[in-house]
Coordinates of C-alpha atoms in Angstrom, one line a residue:
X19 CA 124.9 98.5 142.0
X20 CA 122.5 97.6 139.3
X21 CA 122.9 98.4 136.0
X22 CA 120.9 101.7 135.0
X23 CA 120.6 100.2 131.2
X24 CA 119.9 96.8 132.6
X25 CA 116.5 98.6 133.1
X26 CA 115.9 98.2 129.5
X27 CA 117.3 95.3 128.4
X28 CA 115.6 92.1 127.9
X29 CA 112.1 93.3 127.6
X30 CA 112.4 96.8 128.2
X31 CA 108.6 97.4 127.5
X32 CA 107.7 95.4 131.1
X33 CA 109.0 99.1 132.6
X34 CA 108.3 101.1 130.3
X35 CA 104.2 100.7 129.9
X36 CA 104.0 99.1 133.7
X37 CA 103.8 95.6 132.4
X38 CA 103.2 94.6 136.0
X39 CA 100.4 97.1 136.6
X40 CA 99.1 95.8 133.5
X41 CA 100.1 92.0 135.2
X42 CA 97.8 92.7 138.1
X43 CA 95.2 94.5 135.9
X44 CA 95.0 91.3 134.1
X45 CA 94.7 89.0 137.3
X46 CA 91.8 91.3 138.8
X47 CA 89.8 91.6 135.7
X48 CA 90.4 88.0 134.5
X49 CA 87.9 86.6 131.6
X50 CA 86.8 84.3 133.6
X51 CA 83.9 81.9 132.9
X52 CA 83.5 80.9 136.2
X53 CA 82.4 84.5 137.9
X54 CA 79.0 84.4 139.5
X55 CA 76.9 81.2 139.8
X56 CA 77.2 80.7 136.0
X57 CA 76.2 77.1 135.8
X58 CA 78.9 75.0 133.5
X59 CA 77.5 73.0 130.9
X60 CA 81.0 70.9 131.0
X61 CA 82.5 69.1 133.4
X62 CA 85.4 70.7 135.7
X63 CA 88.5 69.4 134.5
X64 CA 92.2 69.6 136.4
X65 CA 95.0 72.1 135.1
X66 CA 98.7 72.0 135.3
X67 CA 100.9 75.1 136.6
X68 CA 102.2 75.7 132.7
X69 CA 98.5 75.7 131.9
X70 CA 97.6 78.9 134.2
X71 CA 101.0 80.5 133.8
X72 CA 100.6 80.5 129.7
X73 CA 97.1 81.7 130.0
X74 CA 97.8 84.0 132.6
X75 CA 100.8 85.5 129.9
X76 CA 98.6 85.5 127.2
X77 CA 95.8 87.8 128.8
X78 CA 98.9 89.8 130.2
X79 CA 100.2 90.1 126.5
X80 CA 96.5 91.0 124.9
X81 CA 95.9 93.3 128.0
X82 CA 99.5 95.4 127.2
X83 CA 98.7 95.2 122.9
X84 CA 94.9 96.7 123.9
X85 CA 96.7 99.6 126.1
X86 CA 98.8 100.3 123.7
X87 CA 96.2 100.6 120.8
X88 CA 93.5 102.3 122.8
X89 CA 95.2 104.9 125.3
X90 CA 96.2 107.4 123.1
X91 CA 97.5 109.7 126.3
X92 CA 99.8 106.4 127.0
X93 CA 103.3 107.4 128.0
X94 CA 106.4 105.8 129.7
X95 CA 106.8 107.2 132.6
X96 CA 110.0 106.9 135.1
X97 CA 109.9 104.6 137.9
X98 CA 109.1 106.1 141.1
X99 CA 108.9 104.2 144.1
X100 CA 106.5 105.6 147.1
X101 CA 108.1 108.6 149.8
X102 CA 109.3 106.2 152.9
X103 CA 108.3 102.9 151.2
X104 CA 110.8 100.0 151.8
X105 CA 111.7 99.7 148.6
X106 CA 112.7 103.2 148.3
X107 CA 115.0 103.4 151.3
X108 CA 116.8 100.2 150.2
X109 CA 117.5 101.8 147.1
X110 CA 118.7 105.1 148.6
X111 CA 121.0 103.2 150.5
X112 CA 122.3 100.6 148.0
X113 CA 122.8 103.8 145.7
X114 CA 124.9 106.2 148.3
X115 CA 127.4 102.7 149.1
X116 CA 127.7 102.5 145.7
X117 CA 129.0 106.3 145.1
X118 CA 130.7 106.2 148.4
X119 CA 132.9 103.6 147.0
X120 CA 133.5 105.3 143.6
X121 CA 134.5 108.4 145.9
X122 CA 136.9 106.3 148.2
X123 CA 138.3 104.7 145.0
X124 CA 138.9 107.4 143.1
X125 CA 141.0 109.5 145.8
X126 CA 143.0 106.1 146.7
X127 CA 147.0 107.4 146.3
X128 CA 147.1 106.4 143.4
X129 CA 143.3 106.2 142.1
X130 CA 141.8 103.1 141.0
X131 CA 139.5 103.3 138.2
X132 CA 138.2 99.5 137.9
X133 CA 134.1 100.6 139.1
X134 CA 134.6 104.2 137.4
X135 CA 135.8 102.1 133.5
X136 CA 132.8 100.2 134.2
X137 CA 130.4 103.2 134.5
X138 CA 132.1 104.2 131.5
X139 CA 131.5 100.9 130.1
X140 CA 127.5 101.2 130.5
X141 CA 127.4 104.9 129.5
X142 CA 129.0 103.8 126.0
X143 CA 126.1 100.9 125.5
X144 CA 123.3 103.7 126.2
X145 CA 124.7 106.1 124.0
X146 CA 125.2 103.9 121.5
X147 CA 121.5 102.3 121.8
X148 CA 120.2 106.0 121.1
X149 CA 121.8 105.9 117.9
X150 CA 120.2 105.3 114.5
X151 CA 121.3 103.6 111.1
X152 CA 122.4 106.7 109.9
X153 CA 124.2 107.8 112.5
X154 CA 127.9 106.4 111.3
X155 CA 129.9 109.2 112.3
X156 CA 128.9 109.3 116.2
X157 CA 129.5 105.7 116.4
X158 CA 132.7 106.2 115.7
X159 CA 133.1 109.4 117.4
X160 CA 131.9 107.3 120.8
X161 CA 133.7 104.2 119.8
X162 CA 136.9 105.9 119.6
X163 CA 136.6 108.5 122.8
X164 CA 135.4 105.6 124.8
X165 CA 138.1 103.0 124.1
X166 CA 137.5 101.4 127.1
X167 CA 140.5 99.0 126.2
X168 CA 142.8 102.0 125.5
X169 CA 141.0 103.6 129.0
X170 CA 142.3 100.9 130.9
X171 CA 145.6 101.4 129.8
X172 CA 145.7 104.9 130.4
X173 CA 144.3 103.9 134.0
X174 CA 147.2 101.3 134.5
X175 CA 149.8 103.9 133.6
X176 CA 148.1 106.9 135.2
X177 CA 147.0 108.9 132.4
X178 CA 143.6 108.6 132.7
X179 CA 141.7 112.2 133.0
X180 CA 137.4 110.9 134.0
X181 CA 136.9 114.5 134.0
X182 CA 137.9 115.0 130.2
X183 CA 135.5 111.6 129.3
X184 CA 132.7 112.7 131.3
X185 CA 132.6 116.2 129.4
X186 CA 132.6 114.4 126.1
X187 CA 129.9 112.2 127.4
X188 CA 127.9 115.3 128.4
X189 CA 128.3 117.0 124.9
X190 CA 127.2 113.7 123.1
X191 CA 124.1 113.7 125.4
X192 CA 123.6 117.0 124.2
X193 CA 123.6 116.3 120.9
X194 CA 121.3 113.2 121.5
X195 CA 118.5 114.6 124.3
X196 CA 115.1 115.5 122.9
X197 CA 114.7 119.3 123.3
X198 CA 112.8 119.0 127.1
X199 CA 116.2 117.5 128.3
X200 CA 118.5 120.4 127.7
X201 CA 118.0 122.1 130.7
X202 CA 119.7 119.0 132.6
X203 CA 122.0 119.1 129.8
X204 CA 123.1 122.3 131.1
X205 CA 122.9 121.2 134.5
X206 CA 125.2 119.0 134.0
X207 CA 127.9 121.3 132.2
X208 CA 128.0 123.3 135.7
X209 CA 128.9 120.4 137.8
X210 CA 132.9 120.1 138.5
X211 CA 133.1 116.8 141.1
X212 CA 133.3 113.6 139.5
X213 CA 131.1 111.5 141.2
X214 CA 128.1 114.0 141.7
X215 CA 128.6 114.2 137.7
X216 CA 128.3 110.6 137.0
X217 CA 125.6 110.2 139.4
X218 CA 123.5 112.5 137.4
X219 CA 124.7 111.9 134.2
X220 CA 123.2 108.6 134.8
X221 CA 119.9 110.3 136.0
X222 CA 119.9 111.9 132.9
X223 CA 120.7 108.9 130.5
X224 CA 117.9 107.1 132.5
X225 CA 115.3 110.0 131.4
X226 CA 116.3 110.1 128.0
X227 CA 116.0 106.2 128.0
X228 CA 112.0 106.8 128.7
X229 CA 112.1 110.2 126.0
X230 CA 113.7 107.6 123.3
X231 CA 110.9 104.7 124.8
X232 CA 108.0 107.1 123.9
X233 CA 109.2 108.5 120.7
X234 CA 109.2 104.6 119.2
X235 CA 106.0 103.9 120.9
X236 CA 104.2 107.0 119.1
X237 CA 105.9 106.1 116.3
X238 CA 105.0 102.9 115.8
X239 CA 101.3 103.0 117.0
X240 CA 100.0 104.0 113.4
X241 CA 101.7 100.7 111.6
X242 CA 100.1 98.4 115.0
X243 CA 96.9 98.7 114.2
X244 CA 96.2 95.2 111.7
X245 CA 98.6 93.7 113.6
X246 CA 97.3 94.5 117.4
X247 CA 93.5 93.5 115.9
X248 CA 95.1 90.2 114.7
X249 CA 97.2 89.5 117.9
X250 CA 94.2 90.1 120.5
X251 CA 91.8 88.2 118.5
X252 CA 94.2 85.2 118.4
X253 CA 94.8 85.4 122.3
X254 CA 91.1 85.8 122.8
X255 CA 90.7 82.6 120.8
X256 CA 93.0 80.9 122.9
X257 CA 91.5 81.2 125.7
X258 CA 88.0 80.6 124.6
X259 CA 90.0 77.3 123.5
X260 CA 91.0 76.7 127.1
X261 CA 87.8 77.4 129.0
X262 CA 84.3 75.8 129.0
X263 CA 82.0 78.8 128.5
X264 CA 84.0 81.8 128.7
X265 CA 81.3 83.9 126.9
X266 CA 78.6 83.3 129.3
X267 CA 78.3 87.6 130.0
X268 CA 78.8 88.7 126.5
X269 CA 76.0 86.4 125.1
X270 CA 73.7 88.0 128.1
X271 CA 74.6 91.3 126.9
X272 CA 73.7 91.1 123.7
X273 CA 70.8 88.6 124.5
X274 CA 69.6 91.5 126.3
X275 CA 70.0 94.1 124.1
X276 CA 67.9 92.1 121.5
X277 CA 65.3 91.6 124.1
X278 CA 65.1 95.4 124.7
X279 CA 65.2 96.6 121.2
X280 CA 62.2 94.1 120.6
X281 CA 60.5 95.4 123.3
X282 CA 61.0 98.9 122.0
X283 CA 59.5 98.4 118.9
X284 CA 56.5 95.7 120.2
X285 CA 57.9 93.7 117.9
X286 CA 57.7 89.3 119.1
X287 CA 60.4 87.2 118.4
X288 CA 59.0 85.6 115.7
X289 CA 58.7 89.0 113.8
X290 CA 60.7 89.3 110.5
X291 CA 63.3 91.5 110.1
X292 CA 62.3 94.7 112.0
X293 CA 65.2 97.5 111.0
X294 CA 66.1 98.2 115.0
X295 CA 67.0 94.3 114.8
X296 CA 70.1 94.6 112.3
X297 CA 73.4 93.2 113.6
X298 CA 74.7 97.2 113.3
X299 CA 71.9 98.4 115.4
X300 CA 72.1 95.5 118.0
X301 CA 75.7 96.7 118.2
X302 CA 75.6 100.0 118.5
X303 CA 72.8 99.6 121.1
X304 CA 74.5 97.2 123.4
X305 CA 77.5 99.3 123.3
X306 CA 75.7 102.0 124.3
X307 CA 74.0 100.6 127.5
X308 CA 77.2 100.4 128.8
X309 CA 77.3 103.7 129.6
X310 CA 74.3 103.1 131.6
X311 CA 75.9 99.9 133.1
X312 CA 75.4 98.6 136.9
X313 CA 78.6 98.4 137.6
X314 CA 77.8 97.4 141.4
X315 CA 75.8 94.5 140.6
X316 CA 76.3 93.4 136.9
X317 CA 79.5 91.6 136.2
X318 CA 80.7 93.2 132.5
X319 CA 80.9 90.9 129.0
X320 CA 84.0 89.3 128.4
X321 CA 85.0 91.1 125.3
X322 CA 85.1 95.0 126.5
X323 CA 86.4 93.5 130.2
X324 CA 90.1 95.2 129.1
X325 CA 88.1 98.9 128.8
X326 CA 85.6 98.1 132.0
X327 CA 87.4 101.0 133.8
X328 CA 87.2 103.5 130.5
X329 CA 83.7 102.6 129.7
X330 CA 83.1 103.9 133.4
X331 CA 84.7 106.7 133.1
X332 CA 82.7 107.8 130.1
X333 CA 79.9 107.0 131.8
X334 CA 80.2 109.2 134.8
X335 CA 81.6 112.0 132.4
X336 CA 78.3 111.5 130.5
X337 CA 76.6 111.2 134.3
X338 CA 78.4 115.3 134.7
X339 CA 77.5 116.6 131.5
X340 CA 73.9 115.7 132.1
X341 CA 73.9 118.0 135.7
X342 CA 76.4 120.7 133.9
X343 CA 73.7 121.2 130.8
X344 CA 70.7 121.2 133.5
X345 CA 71.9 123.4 135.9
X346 CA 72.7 126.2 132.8
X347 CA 69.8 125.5 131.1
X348 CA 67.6 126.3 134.0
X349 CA 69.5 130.0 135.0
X350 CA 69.2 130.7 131.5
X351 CA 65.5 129.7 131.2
X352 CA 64.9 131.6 134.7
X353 CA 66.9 134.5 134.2
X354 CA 65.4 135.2 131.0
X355 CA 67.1 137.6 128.0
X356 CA 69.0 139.5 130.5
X357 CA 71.9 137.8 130.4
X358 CA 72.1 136.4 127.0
X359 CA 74.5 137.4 124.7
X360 CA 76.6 138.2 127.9
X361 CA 80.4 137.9 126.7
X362 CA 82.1 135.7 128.9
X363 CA 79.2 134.5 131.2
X364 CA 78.4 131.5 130.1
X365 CA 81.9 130.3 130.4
X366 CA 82.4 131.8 133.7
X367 CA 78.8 130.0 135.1
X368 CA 80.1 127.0 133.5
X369 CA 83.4 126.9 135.3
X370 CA 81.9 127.5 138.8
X371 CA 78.9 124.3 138.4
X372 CA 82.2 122.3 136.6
X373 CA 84.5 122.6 139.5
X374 CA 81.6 122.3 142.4
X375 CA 80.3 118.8 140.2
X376 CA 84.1 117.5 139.7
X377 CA 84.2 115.1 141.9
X378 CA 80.9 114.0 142.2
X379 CA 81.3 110.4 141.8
X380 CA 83.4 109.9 144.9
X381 CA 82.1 108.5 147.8
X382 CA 81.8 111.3 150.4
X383 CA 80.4 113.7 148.1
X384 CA 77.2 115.3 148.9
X385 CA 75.3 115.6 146.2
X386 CA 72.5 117.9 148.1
X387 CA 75.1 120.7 149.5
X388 CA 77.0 120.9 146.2
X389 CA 74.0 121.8 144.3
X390 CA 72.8 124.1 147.3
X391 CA 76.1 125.8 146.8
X392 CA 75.9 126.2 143.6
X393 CA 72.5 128.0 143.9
X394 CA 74.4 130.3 146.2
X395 CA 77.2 131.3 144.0
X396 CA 75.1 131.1 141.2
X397 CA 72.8 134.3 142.4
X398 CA 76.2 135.9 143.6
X399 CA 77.6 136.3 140.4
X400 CA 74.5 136.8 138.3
X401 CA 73.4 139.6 140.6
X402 CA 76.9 141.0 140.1
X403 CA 76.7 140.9 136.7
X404 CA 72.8 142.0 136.1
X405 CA 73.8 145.1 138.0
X406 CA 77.4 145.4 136.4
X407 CA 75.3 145.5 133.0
X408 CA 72.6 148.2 133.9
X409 CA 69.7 145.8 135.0
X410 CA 67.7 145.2 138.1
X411 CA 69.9 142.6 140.4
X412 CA 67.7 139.8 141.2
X413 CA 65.0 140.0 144.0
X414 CA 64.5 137.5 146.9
X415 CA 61.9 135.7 145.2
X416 CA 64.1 135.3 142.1
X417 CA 67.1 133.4 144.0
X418 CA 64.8 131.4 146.1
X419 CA 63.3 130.3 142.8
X420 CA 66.7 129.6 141.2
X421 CA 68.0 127.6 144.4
X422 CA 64.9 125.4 144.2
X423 CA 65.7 124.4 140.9
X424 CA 69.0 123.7 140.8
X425 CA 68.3 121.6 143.7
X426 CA 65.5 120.1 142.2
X427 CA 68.1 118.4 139.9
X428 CA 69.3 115.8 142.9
X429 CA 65.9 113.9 142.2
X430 CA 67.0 111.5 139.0
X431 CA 63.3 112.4 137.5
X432 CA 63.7 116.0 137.2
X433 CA 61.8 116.9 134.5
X434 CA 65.2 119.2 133.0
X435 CA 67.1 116.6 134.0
X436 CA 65.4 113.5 132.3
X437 CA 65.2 116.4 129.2
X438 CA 69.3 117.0 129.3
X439 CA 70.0 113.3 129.6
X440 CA 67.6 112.2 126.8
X441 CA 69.7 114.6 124.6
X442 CA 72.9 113.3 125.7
X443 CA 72.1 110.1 125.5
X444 CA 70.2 110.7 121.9
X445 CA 74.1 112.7 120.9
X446 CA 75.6 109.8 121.7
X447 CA 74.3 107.0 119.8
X448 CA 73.8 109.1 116.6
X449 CA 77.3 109.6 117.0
X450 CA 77.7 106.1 117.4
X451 CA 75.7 105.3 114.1
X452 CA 77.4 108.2 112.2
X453 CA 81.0 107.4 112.8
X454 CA 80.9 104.8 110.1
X455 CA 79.5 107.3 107.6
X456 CA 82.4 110.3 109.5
X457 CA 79.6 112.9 109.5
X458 CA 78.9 113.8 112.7
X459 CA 75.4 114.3 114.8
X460 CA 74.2 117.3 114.7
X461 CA 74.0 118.8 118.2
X462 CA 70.5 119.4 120.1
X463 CA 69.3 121.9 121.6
X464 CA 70.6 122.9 125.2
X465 CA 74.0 121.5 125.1
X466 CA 75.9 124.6 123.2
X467 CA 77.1 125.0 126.8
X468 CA 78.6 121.8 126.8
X469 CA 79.6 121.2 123.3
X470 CA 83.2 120.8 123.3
X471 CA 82.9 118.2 126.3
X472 CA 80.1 116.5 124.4
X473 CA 82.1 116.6 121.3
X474 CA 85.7 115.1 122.5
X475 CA 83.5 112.3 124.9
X476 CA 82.0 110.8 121.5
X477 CA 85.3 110.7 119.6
X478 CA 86.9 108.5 122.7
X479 CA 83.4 106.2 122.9
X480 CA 83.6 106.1 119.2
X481 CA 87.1 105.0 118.9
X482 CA 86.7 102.2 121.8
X483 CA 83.7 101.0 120.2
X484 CA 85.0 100.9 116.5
X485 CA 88.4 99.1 117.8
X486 CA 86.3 96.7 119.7
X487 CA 84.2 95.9 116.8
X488 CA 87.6 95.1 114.5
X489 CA 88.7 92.4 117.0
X490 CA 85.8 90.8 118.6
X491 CA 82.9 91.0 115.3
X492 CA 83.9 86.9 114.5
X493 CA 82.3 86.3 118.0
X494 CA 79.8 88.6 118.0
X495 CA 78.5 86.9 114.7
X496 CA 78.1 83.7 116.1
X497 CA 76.0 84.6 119.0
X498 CA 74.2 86.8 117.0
X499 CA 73.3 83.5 114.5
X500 CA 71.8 82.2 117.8
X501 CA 70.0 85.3 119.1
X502 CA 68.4 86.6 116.0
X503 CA 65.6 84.7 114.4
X504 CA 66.5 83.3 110.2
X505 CA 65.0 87.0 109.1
X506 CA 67.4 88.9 111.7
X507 CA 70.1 86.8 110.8
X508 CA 73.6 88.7 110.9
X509 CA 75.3 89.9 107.7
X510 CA 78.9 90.3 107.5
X511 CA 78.3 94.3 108.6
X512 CA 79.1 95.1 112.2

């Protein structure tokens, strides 16, 4: 059977934050200059096996150090392999031969204990790996119980009692368990056969293995931070060292950007120094469009390709928040000063529209009867509560009103919509721009509704931004010296 602690030996970090999820993460969204029809200004040029494999473990390495730094919900979790998969039944089986044999061993006239000392063996090196420096006295405690010398001798003479060790192995993992873990702690205490104990006081040691993985990764996240900026901008330049153009969709980014913010401000290219045109606002701007990115059709720069997948999540929360604020904003403008100052209304509205419009962004979802639903419940419940409160329920012409509205919203011109997403998007970039002075935007009108959604999305599209400015500004900089006439240049600012 395979060691339970072998699971975190050698490397133990390849489990615990999916290092092979991260592995094929890595392959799929590779930096790759050659994507497209991107022309190559050099020469293709031959690479050996070592070549790839290195630069495929580095941008495994960088993609694991960003994960780290930038999922602040990141947990190890245990290993759980499908319901029916192949891997899962070989296990099962490999597992119940292994306890069968323990079992058949251990009621052998007389017992042998040679695979029961070394489960004892491997409980002893967990225990002991969940201890700290100052922990002196349950070393020795565990050292001394678990002999496993003196065991063997007890074994060979037939003096061994498993059931006493195992309870002393239970009451040290007692004593050791994060608080979530003592109700398998007492589990544990009321099992009386020998085997079925071992076999989950190795589930057990196996869950506090991932509880003691997480505790050192929260712990250690604040001290990563100079070092995980340092580390991923070395990789990066590593492999800009290895490939001929590998910042061919970056430098179109921001190329673009530039082009738009001139545009904006009908400025020419040979204008001086316009303010949209500082390196902070070309920044902050070409971050922003990609929460409006084409995902379908626009392959994503090279520098945010680790946080494609969060940036697009963002982006279709943004894409909800916009229908959400619309939808409220027109029963509140159509319902009038009825229901204002309703306790509780506005939260209960906003729950109904939030679970109809909560999975809007898969692929079977009908935009058209989710809205016309929502018209329906809509008029249900403000009826119920206009006449609930004293007031005239709403007439036929009222509702038909309503419905057209709300579905109204489908059309991406919507005058309410266009209004709601102009304010989003406005909340957005100002708290973009203010998160280097911490004083956040002040919030526009409409979105009270929203406000705690609003709020939370711009601290994580803050966050991403700001960490991806700390490892990537040296490159930015230089295409930026290339883009921006000699009175744009970039200042050391970005």
């Amino acid at each position: 059977m395979p060691k339970e602690s072998d699971r975190f030996k050698d490397g133990g970090d390849k489990e615990d934050v999916s290092e092979e999820t991260e592995r094929k993460r890595a392959r799929a969204n590779t930096l790759s200059p050659h994507r497209g029809n991107t022309p190559q200004a050099s020469p293709p040029r031959f690479v050996s096996v070592e070549e790839l494999m290195e630069t495929a473990k580095g941008v495994t390495n960088m993609a694991l150090a960003h994960e780290i730094m930038v999922n602040q919900d990141l947990q190890v979790k245990p290993t759980e392999f499908p319901e029916g998969s192949l891997e899962r039944r070989v296990k099962e089986i490999m597992h119940k031969a292994f306890w069968d044999c323990l079992e058949t061993q251990l009621k052998e006239d007389p017992p042998s204990y040679e695979h029961a000392i070394k489960l004892l063996g491997e409980i002893k090196e967990t225990l002991l790996s969940f201890l700290l420096p100052g922990h002196g006295r349950l070393r020795s405690r565990i050292e001394e119980v678990l002999d496993l010398p003196l065991i063997q001798q007890q074994a060979e003479n037939g003096a061994l009692d498993i059931s006493q060790l195992s309870q002393f192995v239970v009451e040290m993992m007692g004593s050791l368990c994060a608080p979530c873990r003592d109700k398998d702690i007492k589990k544990l205490k009321q099992i009386t056969e020998i085997v079925p104990l071992l076999k989950a006081i190795f589930s057990v040691l196996y869950l506090m293995k991932v509880d003691m993985a997480n505790f050192a990764l929260n712990s250690i996240k604040p001290h990563l931070m100079q070092q995980s900026v340092e580390y991923e901008r070395n990789k990066f330049q590593e492999f800009l060292e290895k490939h001929p153009n590998p910042l061919d969709y970056t430098e179109k980014w921001l190329e673009e950007t530039v082009k738009s913010l001139r545009e904006t401000d009908g400025c020419a290219a040979a204008s001086s120094d316009p303010p949209s045109l500082l390196p902070l606002n070309v920044h902050n701007h070409a971050y922003f469009r990609l929460l409006r990115w084409d995902h379908a059709s626009n392959p994503f720069p090279e520098t945010v390709l680790m946080d494609q997948v969060r940036f697009l999540e963002m982006q279709q929360e943004a894409e909800r928040l916009v229908l959400l604020s619309s939808v409220l904003l027109i029963v509140y403008t159509t319902t009038g000063e009825a229901i204002s100052g309703l306790p509780g209304l506005m939260e209960t509205l906003k729950n109904t529209v939030g679970v109809m419009l909560a999975e809007m962004h898969i692929p079977s979802f009908s935009m058209q009867e989710a809205l016309a639903t929502i018209g329906e419940k809509l008029c249900v419940e403000l009826s119920h509560c206009l006449s609930q409160h004293g007031f005239s329920s709403f007439s036929a012409e009222r509702e038909t009103i309503l419905k057209g509205q709300i579905s109204a919203i489908i059309q991406p011109d919507n005058t309410v919509r266009k209004l709601m997403d102009s304010r989003i998007q406005s909340y957005l970039l100002a708290a973009l721009e203010s998160s280097q002075h911490k004083t956040p935007p002040s919030l526009p009108g409409g979105l009270a509704p929203v406000s705690r959604e609003l709020k939370e999305l711009s601290v994580r599209f803050s966050r991403l931004v700001n960490y991806n400015k700390l490892v990537f500004s040296p490159f930015y900089q230089k295409i930026l010296q290339n883009l921006l006439t000699p009175g744009e240049s970039p200042s050391t600012e970005i």
